[in-house]
CSV table of C-alpha atoms in Angstrom, one decimal:
chain,number,residue,atom,x,y,z
A,671,MET,CA,0.0,0.0,-0.1
A,672,SER,CA,1.1,3.7,-0.4
A,673,GLU,CA,2.8,5.7,2.1
A,674,MET,CA,0.6,8.0,4.1
A,675,LEU,CA,2.9,9.5,6.6
A,676,HIS,CA,6.5,9.8,6.7
A,677,ALA,CA,8.5,11.3,9.6
A,678,GLN,CA,12.0,12.0,9.1
A,679,ASN,CA,14.9,12.8,11.5
A,680,VAL,CA,12.6,14.0,14.1
A,681,ALA,CA,13.6,15.4,17.5
A,682,LYS,CA,11.8,16.5,20.4
A,683,SER,CA,12.8,18.2,23.6
A,684,PHE,CA,11.0,20.4,26.3
A,685,THR,CA,12.4,23.3,28.1
A,686,LEU,CA,10.8,24.1,31.1
A,687,HIS,CA,11.0,27.9,31.7
A,688,THR,CA,9.0,27.9,34.7
A,689,GLN,CA,11.6,25.6,36.4
A,690,GLY,CA,15.0,26.6,35.9
A,691,SER,CA,15.0,26.4,32.1
A,692,VAL,CA,15.8,23.2,32.3
A,693,THR,CA,15.7,21.2,28.8
A,694,ILE,CA,14.7,17.5,28.9
A,695,PRO,CA,15.5,15.7,25.5
A,696,VAL,CA,13.0,13.1,24.8
A,697,PHE,CA,14.1,11.8,21.3
A,698,GLN,CA,16.4,12.5,18.3
A,699,GLY,CA,16.8,11.2,14.7
A,700,VAL,CA,13.3,9.5,14.3
A,701,ASP,CA,12.2,8.1,11.1
A,702,PHE,CA,8.8,6.6,10.9
A,703,THR,CA,6.6,5.6,8.1
A,704,LEU,CA,2.8,4.6,7.8
A,705,SER,CA,1.3,3.1,4.8
A,706,GLY,CA,-2.5,2.5,4.0
A,707,GLY,CA,-3.6,-0.9,5.4
A,708,GLU,CA,-1.1,-1.3,8.2
A,709,CYS,CA,-1.6,-0.6,11.8
A,710,ILE,CA,1.7,-0.2,13.5
A,711,ALA,CA,1.9,-0.3,17.2
A,712,LEU,CA,4.3,2.2,18.9
A,713,THR,CA,6.2,0.7,21.9
A,714,GLY,CA,8.3,1.4,24.5
A,715,GLU,CA,8.0,1.4,28.4
A,716,SER,CA,6.0,3.8,30.4
A,717,GLY,CA,7.4,7.2,29.9
A,718,SER,CA,9.6,6.4,26.9
A,719,GLY,CA,7.5,9.1,24.8
A,720,LYS,CA,5.1,7.0,22.8
A,721,SER,CA,2.2,9.6,23.8
A,722,THR,CA,4.6,12.4,22.9
A,723,PHE,CA,5.5,10.9,19.6
A,724,MET,CA,2.0,10.3,18.8
A,725,ARG,CA,1.0,14.0,19.6
A,726,MET,CA,3.7,15.2,17.4
A,727,LEU,CA,2.3,13.2,14.7
A,728,TYR,CA,-1.0,15.0,15.4
A,729,ALA,CA,0.9,18.5,15.4
A,730,ASN,CA,-0.3,18.8,19.0
A,731,TYR,CA,3.2,19.1,20.0
A,732,THR,CA,6.0,20.9,18.1
A,733,CYS,CA,9.1,19.2,16.8
A,734,SER,CA,12.3,20.4,17.8
A,735,ASP,CA,13.9,19.3,14.5
A,736,GLY,CA,13.0,17.2,11.3
A,737,SER,CA,9.7,17.0,9.1
A,738,ILE,CA,6.5,15.1,9.6
A,739,LYS,CA,4.9,14.8,5.9
A,740,VAL,CA,1.4,13.8,5.8
A,741,PHE,CA,-0.2,12.9,2.2
A,742,HIS,CA,-3.1,15.2,2.3
A,743,ASP,CA,-5.5,16.1,-0.6
A,744,GLY,CA,-3.2,14.5,-3.3
A,745,ASP,CA,-0.1,16.1,-1.8
A,746,TRP,CA,2.6,16.1,0.7
A,747,LEU,CA,2.2,18.5,3.5
A,748,ASP,CA,5.0,18.9,6.2
A,749,ILE,CA,3.0,19.4,9.3
A,750,THR,CA,5.8,20.9,11.3
A,751,THR,CA,6.1,23.8,9.3
A,752,ALA,CA,2.1,24.1,8.1
A,753,SER,CA,0.1,27.0,8.9
A,754,PRO,CA,-2.7,26.3,11.9
A,755,HIS,CA,-5.4,26.5,8.8
A,756,SER,CA,-3.6,23.9,6.9
A,757,ILE,CA,-3.2,21.5,10.0
A,758,LEU,CA,-6.9,22.0,11.1
A,759,GLU,CA,-7.9,21.1,7.3
A,760,VAL,CA,-5.5,17.8,7.7
A,761,ARG,CA,-7.3,16.8,10.9
A,762,LYS,CA,-10.9,17.7,9.6
A,763,ARG,CA,-10.1,15.5,6.3
A,764,THR,CA,-7.1,13.3,6.5
A,765,MET,CA,-5.9,12.4,10.3
A,766,GLY,CA,-8.1,11.6,13.0
A,767,TYR,CA,-6.7,11.0,16.7
A,768,VAL,CA,-8.5,9.2,19.5
A,769,SER,CA,-7.0,10.4,22.7
A,770,GLN,CA,-7.6,9.1,26.3
A,771,PHE,CA,-9.3,12.5,27.1
A,772,LEU,CA,-12.7,13.6,26.2
A,773,ARG,CA,-12.9,17.2,26.0
A,774,VAL,CA,-16.1,18.7,25.3
A,775,ILE,CA,-18.5,21.7,25.8
A,776,PRO,CA,-20.7,20.7,28.9
A,777,ARG,CA,-24.3,20.0,27.9
A,778,VAL,CA,-23.9,19.0,24.3
A,779,PRO,CA,-25.3,15.6,23.7
A,780,THR,CA,-23.3,12.6,23.4
A,781,LEU,CA,-25.1,11.7,19.9
A,782,GLU,CA,-24.1,15.4,18.7
A,783,ILE,CA,-20.5,15.1,20.0
A,784,VAL,CA,-20.1,11.6,18.3
A,785,ALA,CA,-21.9,13.0,15.0
A,786,GLU,CA,-19.8,16.3,14.9
A,787,PRO,CA,-16.9,15.2,12.5
A,788,LEU,CA,-18.9,13.9,10.1
A,789,VAL,CA,-21.2,17.0,9.8
A,790,ALA,CA,-18.1,19.3,9.9
A,791,LEU,CA,-17.3,17.5,6.8
A,792,GLY,CA,-20.6,18.5,5.1
A,793,THR,CA,-22.3,15.0,5.5
A,794,ALA,CA,-25.9,15.7,5.9
A,795,ARG,CA,-27.1,15.8,9.6
A,796,GLU,CA,-29.3,13.0,9.7
A,797,THR,CA,-26.7,10.6,8.1
A,798,ALA,CA,-24.2,11.6,10.4
A,799,MET,CA,-26.6,11.2,13.3
A,800,ASP,CA,-27.7,7.7,11.9
A,801,LYS,CA,-24.1,6.5,11.9
A,802,ALA,CA,-23.5,8.0,15.2
A,803,ARG,CA,-26.5,5.6,16.6
A,804,ASP,CA,-24.9,2.6,14.9
A,805,LEU,CA,-21.4,3.3,16.4
A,806,LEU,CA,-23.0,4.1,20.1
A,807,THR,CA,-25.2,0.7,19.7
A,808,ARG,CA,-21.9,-1.4,18.6
A,809,LEU,CA,-19.9,0.0,21.5
A,810,ARG,CA,-22.6,-0.5,24.2
A,811,ILE,CA,-23.8,2.9,24.9
A,812,PRO,CA,-27.2,2.5,26.3
A,813,GLU,CA,-29.6,4.7,24.1
A,814,ARG,CA,-31.1,6.5,27.1
A,815,LEU,CA,-27.5,8.3,27.5
A,816,TRP,CA,-27.5,9.5,24.2
A,817,GLN,CA,-28.9,12.7,24.7
A,818,LEU,CA,-27.2,13.6,27.9
A,819,SER,CA,-23.6,15.2,28.0
A,820,PRO,CA,-20.6,12.1,28.0
A,821,LEU,CA,-19.1,14.3,30.9
A,822,THR,CA,-21.4,12.8,33.5
A,823,PHE,CA,-20.5,9.3,32.2
A,824,SER,CA,-17.9,6.7,33.6
A,825,GLY,CA,-14.5,6.6,32.4
A,826,GLY,CA,-15.3,3.6,30.1
A,827,GLU,CA,-18.1,5.3,28.6
A,828,GLN,CA,-16.3,8.4,27.9
A,829,GLN,CA,-13.6,6.2,26.4
A,830,ARG,CA,-16.0,4.7,24.0
A,831,VAL,CA,-17.9,8.0,23.2
A,832,ASN,CA,-14.2,8.9,22.0
A,833,ILE,CA,-13.8,6.1,20.0
A,834,ALA,CA,-17.0,6.3,18.2
A,835,ARG,CA,-16.2,10.1,17.5
A,836,GLY,CA,-13.0,9.0,16.2
A,837,PHE,CA,-14.5,6.4,13.9
A,838,ILE,CA,-17.4,8.1,12.6
A,839,THR,CA,-15.2,9.7,9.6
A,840,ASP,CA,-13.3,7.5,7.3
A,841,TYR,CA,-9.8,9.1,8.1
A,842,PRO,CA,-7.0,7.8,5.7
A,843,ILE,CA,-4.9,8.1,8.8
A,844,MET,CA,-5.7,7.3,12.4
A,845,LEU,CA,-3.8,7.6,15.3
A,846,LEU,CA,-4.9,5.6,18.6
A,847,ASP,CA,-3.5,6.3,22.1
A,848,GLU,CA,-4.5,3.3,24.1
A,849,PRO,CA,-8.1,2.9,22.5
A,850,THR,CA,-8.7,-0.2,24.5
A,851,ALA,CA,-7.6,0.8,28.1
A,852,SER,CA,-10.4,0.7,30.5
A,853,LEU,CA,-12.8,-1.3,28.7
A,854,ASP,CA,-14.1,-5.0,29.2
A,855,ALA,CA,-13.7,-7.8,27.0
A,856,GLN,CA,-17.0,-7.4,24.9
A,857,ASN,CA,-16.1,-3.7,24.2
A,858,ARG,CA,-12.5,-4.4,23.3
A,859,ALA,CA,-13.8,-6.8,20.9
A,860,THR,CA,-15.9,-4.2,19.0
A,861,VAL,CA,-12.9,-1.9,19.1
A,862,LEU,CA,-10.6,-4.4,17.4
A,863,ALA,CA,-13.2,-5.1,14.9
A,864,LEU,CA,-13.4,-1.5,14.0
A,865,ILE,CA,-9.9,-1.4,13.8
A,866,GLU,CA,-9.8,-4.2,11.1
A,867,GLU,CA,-12.6,-2.6,9.3
A,868,ALA,CA,-10.6,0.6,9.1
A,869,LYS,CA,-7.3,-1.6,7.9
A,870,GLY,CA,-9.8,-2.9,5.3
A,871,ARG,CA,-10.7,0.2,3.9
A,872,GLY,CA,-7.0,1.0,3.6
A,873,ALA,CA,-6.5,3.3,6.3
A,874,ALA,CA,-3.1,3.9,7.9
A,875,ILE,CA,-3.0,3.3,11.5
A,876,ALA,CA,-0.6,4.0,14.3
A,877,GLY,CA,-1.5,2.9,17.9
A,878,ILE,CA,-0.5,2.7,21.2
A,879,PHE,CA,-1.6,-0.6,23.2
A,880,HIS,CA,-1.4,-1.5,26.5
A,881,ASP,CA,-1.6,-5.1,26.3
A,882,HIS,CA,0.0,-7.7,23.9
A,883,GLU,CA,-3.2,-9.5,23.1
A,884,THR,CA,-4.7,-6.3,21.3
A,885,ARG,CA,-1.5,-5.7,19.8
A,886,ASP,CA,-1.0,-9.2,18.4
A,887,ALA,CA,-4.7,-9.1,17.2
A,888,VAL,CA,-4.6,-6.1,15.1
A,889,CYS,CA,-1.2,-4.8,14.6
A,890,THR,CA,0.8,-5.8,11.0
A,891,GLY,CA,4.3,-4.1,12.7
A,892,SER,CA,5.6,-2.4,15.7
A,893,PHE,CA,7.8,0.6,16.3
A,894,ASP,CA,10.0,1.0,19.4
A,895,VAL,CA,10.5,4.6,20.2
A,896,THR,CA,12.9,3.6,23.1
A,897,SER,CA,15.7,3.2,20.6
A,898,PHE,CA,15.6,7.1,19.6
A,899,LYS,CA,15.8,8.2,23.2
A,900,VAL,CA,18.5,10.8,23.6
A,901,GLY,CA,21.4,9.0,24.9
A,902,ALA,CA,20.0,5.4,24.1
A,903,ASN,CA,23.0,4.8,21.7
A,904,ASP,CA,25.7,6.2,23.8
B,389,MET,CA,-12.4,25.1,-0.6
B,390,THR,CA,-12.0,27.2,2.3
B,391,GLN,CA,-8.1,27.2,2.4
B,392,MET,CA,-8.4,29.3,-0.7
B,393,SER,CA,-10.6,31.9,0.6
B,394,ASN,CA,-9.1,35.2,1.1
B,395,PRO,CA,-8.5,36.9,4.5
B,396,LEU,CA,-11.5,38.9,5.8
B,397,LEU,CA,-9.4,40.9,8.1
B,398,ARG,CA,-5.4,42.1,7.8
B,399,VAL,CA,-3.8,43.6,10.7
B,400,ASP,CA,-0.3,44.8,10.2
B,401,ASN,CA,2.2,46.5,12.8
B,402,LEU,CA,-0.6,47.4,14.8
B,403,THR,CA,0.7,49.9,17.7
B,404,MET,CA,-1.3,51.7,20.3
B,405,MET,CA,1.1,53.9,22.5
B,406,TYR,CA,-0.8,55.7,25.5
B,407,GLY,CA,1.8,58.5,25.7
B,408,ASP,CA,5.1,56.8,26.7
B,409,ARG,CA,3.0,53.7,27.7
B,410,VAL,CA,2.5,50.7,25.6
B,411,GLY,CA,-1.1,49.6,24.9
B,412,CYS,CA,-0.1,47.3,22.3
B,413,LYS,CA,2.8,46.9,20.1
B,414,ASP,CA,3.7,45.5,16.5
B,415,VAL,CA,0.6,43.0,16.3
B,416,SER,CA,0.1,41.4,12.9
B,417,PHE,CA,-2.3,38.8,11.7
B,418,GLU,CA,-4.7,37.5,9.3
B,419,LEU,CA,-8.2,36.2,9.6
B,420,ARG,CA,-10.2,34.1,7.4
B,421,PRO,CA,-14.1,33.9,7.2
B,422,GLY,CA,-15.3,31.3,9.6
B,423,GLU,CA,-12.1,31.5,11.7
B,424,VAL,CA,-11.9,31.9,15.6
B,425,LEU,CA,-9.0,33.7,16.9
B,426,GLY,CA,-8.6,33.7,20.8
B,427,ILE,CA,-6.3,36.3,22.6
B,428,VAL,CA,-5.3,35.3,25.9
B,429,GLY,CA,-3.0,37.1,28.5
B,430,GLU,CA,-3.5,38.8,32.0
B,431,SER,CA,-5.1,42.0,32.9
B,432,GLY,CA,-3.3,44.8,31.4
B,433,SER,CA,-1.6,42.7,28.7
B,434,GLY,CA,-3.1,45.0,25.9
B,435,LYS,CA,-6.0,42.4,24.9
B,436,SER,CA,-8.8,44.9,25.1
B,437,THR,CA,-6.9,47.7,23.7
B,438,LEU,CA,-5.9,45.5,20.7
B,439,LEU,CA,-9.4,44.7,20.1
B,440,ARG,CA,-10.6,48.3,20.5
B,441,SER,CA,-7.8,49.4,17.8
B,442,ILE,CA,-8.9,46.5,15.3
B,443,SER,CA,-12.8,47.1,15.7
B,444,ALA,CA,-12.3,51.1,14.8
B,445,GLN,CA,-13.1,52.1,18.3
B,446,GLN,CA,-9.8,53.6,18.8
B,447,GLU,CA,-7.3,54.8,16.1
B,448,PRO,CA,-4.0,53.2,16.8
B,449,THR,CA,-0.7,55.3,16.7
B,450,LYS,CA,0.8,53.3,14.1
B,451,GLY,CA,-0.3,50.3,11.6
B,452,THR,CA,-3.2,49.2,9.7
B,453,VAL,CA,-6.3,47.3,10.0
B,454,GLN,CA,-7.6,46.4,6.6
B,455,TYR,CA,-11.2,44.6,6.2
B,456,ASN,CA,-12.8,42.9,2.8
B,457,THR,CA,-15.7,44.7,2.7
B,458,ARG,CA,-18.8,43.4,0.9
B,459,ILE,CA,-19.1,46.2,-1.6
B,460,ASP,CA,-16.0,47.9,-1.9
B,461,GLY,CA,-13.7,45.0,-1.3
B,462,VAL,CA,-10.4,45.4,0.6
B,463,CYS,CA,-10.7,49.0,2.5
B,464,ASP,CA,-8.3,50.3,5.2
B,465,VAL,CA,-10.7,50.8,8.3
B,466,TYR,CA,-9.0,54.3,9.5
B,467,GLN,CA,-9.0,55.4,5.8
B,468,MET,CA,-12.7,54.9,5.1
B,469,SER,CA,-15.3,57.8,5.8
B,470,GLU,CA,-16.7,58.1,9.0
B,471,ALA,CA,-20.2,57.1,7.4
B,472,GLN,CA,-18.6,54.3,5.6
B,473,ARG,CA,-17.2,52.9,8.9
B,474,ARG,CA,-20.5,53.4,11.0
B,475,LEU,CA,-21.9,51.3,8.3
B,476,LEU,CA,-19.7,48.7,8.8
B,477,MET,CA,-19.7,48.7,12.5
B,478,ARG,CA,-23.5,48.1,12.6
B,479,THR,CA,-24.1,45.5,9.8
B,480,ASP,CA,-20.8,43.7,8.9
B,481,TRP,CA,-19.2,43.8,12.4
B,482,ALA,CA,-20.7,42.9,15.7
B,483,PHE,CA,-19.5,43.7,19.1
B,484,VAL,CA,-20.3,41.6,22.3
B,485,HIS,CA,-19.2,43.2,25.4
B,486,GLN,CA,-18.1,41.6,28.6
B,487,ASN,CA,-21.1,43.4,30.5
B,488,PRO,CA,-24.4,42.9,28.7
B,489,ARG,CA,-25.3,46.6,29.8
B,490,ASP,CA,-22.5,48.2,27.7
B,491,GLY,CA,-23.9,46.6,24.5
B,492,LEU,CA,-28.0,46.9,25.1
B,493,ARG,CA,-30.2,49.4,25.6
B,494,MET,CA,-31.7,48.7,29.1
B,495,ASN,CA,-34.8,51.3,29.1
B,496,VAL,CA,-36.3,49.5,25.4
B,497,SER,CA,-37.6,46.0,25.2
B,498,ALA,CA,-35.7,42.8,24.1
B,499,GLY,CA,-37.5,43.0,20.8
B,500,ALA,CA,-36.6,46.8,20.4
B,501,ASN,CA,-33.1,46.0,21.1
B,502,ILE,CA,-32.8,43.6,18.1
B,503,GLY,CA,-35.0,45.6,15.8
B,504,GLU,CA,-33.0,48.6,16.5
B,505,ARG,CA,-30.2,47.2,14.5
B,506,LEU,CA,-32.4,46.2,11.8
B,507,MET,CA,-34.0,49.8,11.5
B,508,ALA,CA,-30.7,51.1,11.3
B,509,ILE,CA,-29.8,49.4,8.0
B,510,GLY,CA,-33.1,50.7,6.8
B,511,ASP,CA,-35.4,47.9,7.6
B,512,ARG,CA,-38.9,49.9,8.1
B,513,HIS,CA,-41.7,47.1,8.0
B,514,TYR,CA,-42.7,46.8,11.6
B,515,GLY,CA,-44.1,43.1,11.1
B,516,ASN,CA,-41.0,42.0,9.5
B,517,ILE,CA,-38.9,43.4,12.3
B,518,ARG,CA,-41.0,42.1,15.1
B,519,SER,CA,-41.0,38.3,13.6
B,520,ASN,CA,-37.2,38.6,12.7
B,521,ALA,CA,-36.5,39.8,16.6
B,522,ASP,CA,-38.7,36.8,17.7
B,523,ALA,CA,-36.9,34.3,15.6
B,524,TRP,CA,-33.7,35.6,17.2
B,525,LEU,CA,-34.9,35.1,20.8
B,526,GLY,CA,-35.6,31.6,19.7
B,527,LYS,CA,-32.2,31.1,18.3
B,528,VAL,CA,-30.4,32.3,21.8
B,529,GLU,CA,-33.1,30.4,23.7
B,530,ILE,CA,-35.3,33.0,25.1
B,531,ALA,CA,-39.0,32.3,25.2
B,532,SER,CA,-41.2,34.5,22.9
B,533,GLU,CA,-43.1,35.7,25.7
B,534,ARG,CA,-40.1,37.8,26.8
B,535,LEU,CA,-40.0,39.9,23.4
B,536,ASP,CA,-41.7,42.9,25.2
B,537,ASP,CA,-40.1,42.7,28.5
B,538,LEU,CA,-37.2,45.2,29.5
B,539,PRO,CA,-33.6,43.7,29.5
B,540,SER,CA,-33.5,44.8,33.3
B,541,THR,CA,-36.0,42.0,34.3
B,542,PHE,CA,-33.6,39.2,32.6
B,543,SER,CA,-30.8,37.3,34.3
B,544,GLY,CA,-27.3,37.7,33.5
B,545,GLY,CA,-27.0,34.9,31.3
B,546,MET,CA,-30.3,35.9,29.3
B,547,GLN,CA,-28.8,39.6,29.1
B,548,GLN,CA,-25.7,38.3,27.2
B,549,ARG,CA,-27.6,36.1,24.8
B,550,LEU,CA,-30.1,39.1,24.2
B,551,GLN,CA,-26.9,40.8,23.1
B,552,ILE,CA,-25.7,38.1,21.1
B,553,ALA,CA,-29.1,38.1,19.2
B,554,ARG,CA,-28.9,41.9,19.1
B,555,ASN,CA,-25.4,41.8,17.3
B,556,LEU,CA,-26.1,38.8,15.1
B,557,VAL,CA,-29.6,39.9,13.5
B,558,THR,CA,-27.7,41.8,10.9
B,559,SER,CA,-25.8,38.9,9.7
B,560,PRO,CA,-22.3,40.3,10.4
B,561,ARG,CA,-19.4,38.3,9.3
B,562,LEU,CA,-17.0,39.6,11.8
B,563,VAL,CA,-17.7,39.3,15.6
B,564,PHE,CA,-15.6,41.0,18.2
B,565,MET,CA,-16.0,39.4,21.8
B,566,ASP,CA,-14.5,40.8,25.0
B,567,GLU,CA,-14.8,38.4,27.7
B,568,PRO,CA,-18.1,37.1,26.7
B,569,THR,CA,-18.6,34.7,29.4
B,570,GLY,CA,-16.8,36.8,32.3
B,571,GLY,CA,-19.4,37.3,34.9
B,572,LEU,CA,-21.4,34.5,34.1
B,573,ASP,CA,-21.7,31.3,36.6
B,574,VAL,CA,-20.4,28.0,35.0
B,575,SER,CA,-23.7,26.5,34.1
B,576,VAL,CA,-24.5,29.7,32.4
B,577,GLN,CA,-21.2,29.8,30.6
B,578,ALA,CA,-21.4,26.2,29.5
B,579,ARG,CA,-24.6,27.1,27.7
B,580,LEU,CA,-23.3,30.3,26.1
B,581,LEU,CA,-20.1,28.3,24.7
B,582,ASP,CA,-22.3,25.9,23.2
B,583,LEU,CA,-24.8,28.4,21.8
B,584,LEU,CA,-21.9,30.4,20.6
B,585,ARG,CA,-19.9,27.5,18.8
B,586,GLY,CA,-23.3,26.5,17.2
B,587,LEU,CA,-23.7,30.0,15.8
B,588,VAL,CA,-20.1,30.5,14.7
B,589,HIS,CA,-20.5,27.3,12.9
B,590,ASP,CA,-23.9,27.7,11.4
B,591,LEU,CA,-23.4,31.2,10.2
B,592,ASN,CA,-19.6,31.0,9.2
B,593,LEU,CA,-18.9,33.7,11.6
B,594,ALA,CA,-15.3,35.1,11.9
B,595,VAL,CA,-14.6,35.7,15.5
B,596,ILE,CA,-12.2,37.5,17.6
B,597,ILE,CA,-12.5,36.4,21.5
B,598,VAL,CA,-10.5,38.3,24.1
B,599,THR,CA,-10.6,35.9,27.0
B,600,HIS,CA,-8.5,35.3,30.3
B,601,ASP,CA,-10.2,31.9,30.5
B,602,LEU,CA,-7.9,29.4,28.8
B,603,ALA,CA,-10.7,26.7,28.7
B,604,VAL,CA,-13.0,28.9,27.1
B,605,ALA,CA,-10.1,29.7,24.4
B,606,ARG,CA,-9.5,26.1,24.0
B,607,LEU,CA,-13.1,25.2,23.4
B,608,LEU,CA,-14.1,28.1,20.8
B,609,SER,CA,-10.9,29.2,19.0
B,610,HIS,CA,-8.9,27.6,16.3
B,611,ARG,CA,-5.8,29.8,16.7
B,612,LEU,CA,-4.4,31.3,19.9
B,613,MET,CA,-2.5,34.7,20.4
B,614,VAL,CA,-0.9,35.2,24.1
B,615,MET,CA,0.0,38.7,25.0
B,616,GLN,CA,2.2,40.0,27.5
B,617,GLN,CA,3.1,43.8,28.0
B,618,GLY,CA,1.4,44.8,24.8
B,619,LYS,CA,3.1,42.4,22.6
B,620,VAL,CA,2.1,38.9,21.1
B,621,ILE,CA,4.8,36.5,22.4
B,622,GLU,CA,3.2,33.3,21.0
B,623,HIS,CA,0.6,32.6,18.2
B,624,GLY,CA,-0.4,29.3,16.6
B,625,LEU,CA,-2.9,26.3,16.7
B,626,THR,CA,-4.9,26.5,19.9
B,627,ASP,CA,-4.2,23.1,21.2
B,628,GLN,CA,-0.5,23.5,20.5
B,629,VAL,CA,0.0,26.8,22.3
B,630,LEU,CA,-1.8,25.4,25.3
B,631,ASP,CA,-0.1,21.7,25.3
B,632,ASP,CA,3.2,22.6,24.3
B,633,PRO,CA,3.7,26.1,24.9
B,634,GLN,CA,7.1,27.5,23.9
B,635,HIS,CA,7.4,30.8,25.7
B,636,PRO,CA,8.3,31.3,29.5
B,637,TYR,CA,5.2,33.4,29.9
B,638,THR,CA,2.9,31.0,28.2
B,639,GLN,CA,4.2,28.1,30.1
B,640,LEU,CA,3.5,29.8,33.3
B,641,LEU,CA,0.1,31.0,32.2
B,642,VAL,CA,-0.8,27.3,31.3
B,643,SER,CA,0.8,25.9,34.2
B,644,SER,CA,-1.2,28.2,36.5
B,645,ILE,CA,-4.4,26.5,35.7
B,646,LEU,CA,-5.8,25.1,38.7
B,647,GLN,CA,-6.9,21.1,37.8
B,648,ASN,CA,-9.9,19.7,39.0
């Protein structure tokens, strides 16, 4: 399958100005590619920078060096130098991200939160709502909760709302940060099925998975971020 | 595609001096239709000064503000005639003040508050004005039966929503907001945020919103400008600025938020 994302010589360090301007190097020289139809697991022990790397791929974090090119609208766009406007376009149409946190305006109903990314793409409201209902049903969110804000839900339910929102759009690239953490076996199986379906339609997926079973079930390869830690090869 | 759309507003090297004191200094940016720009920073950092200078309320010491008008194309806001500027300010622009009392006329009814902006642009049909005002009350979730009531009988949250209705009735393309959720309690704030986000999306509004509340900035704005001592010290994608701040002051601002 064709390449969808290409990170080259990427480095990241944090400078904490409020704490004596200490600089914390995270990694350097990272080369990473992601192609359609594959699901790559980002691996490395806790604190090794998996989530940091994923946030950089989504342009949520800046890069200290290197480039991250994303295939967007038939062209390569370097998101480390792209304008905020272009990055928002990439996020709207090309790259989805399922984070571990649900950040929404209080009082907006769950159904609308799930449907929103599809509505933003210009899909008819009712079509988007139907798809949102399907996903919420598959992820076992009881119908009586759909008109409520997910902010009142349990952690596992919020996680599933996040997943529904992330999977409602057929993004060519998907980033999944621990999508199955805090889910029971049945719901985990549903998420694995969603990932398989996304792979099947040719999506390029990178994920962080906390358990081996999930990783073994859906991943076509893995990428260890530890080897790029600053000082790892000294 | 929206990416191709021309800027609606273009600000270049805007500087406002109060004698020797800096109000704001060398601010430049562009804003496109449908784009929400948040301006954050502590009190006295120049946010409101900047907003007033951009919105033709206070002529800057230096720099230009250009606006893509519907009729004449791109015009310098401070070069146009007084009449042209006044028309712009009451049709294509809107200004939502922190205190609704600054943006409403408290001694006339809610309906009249909304209708006044319509009459200012030449609408004379009483029935149309009234039904339009009524429709807007509905959009901001105020019951029709309050149409003839004075704003002074409304709660703070309702007054703020009425101010928004009064401003948006003329279908402006650019809305300036100065701490629109400032004096409201949190439940009312959430409702207003939800309303504003819906209106921004449905009407493709460009918005410049000044706030000191970073949570409000995160939920509403696409881009964020951080100000300190009159200067823009950081400017970029909202979540990037808040989650990976580069400037010492932005880091301080972000790390000072109370967690709940």
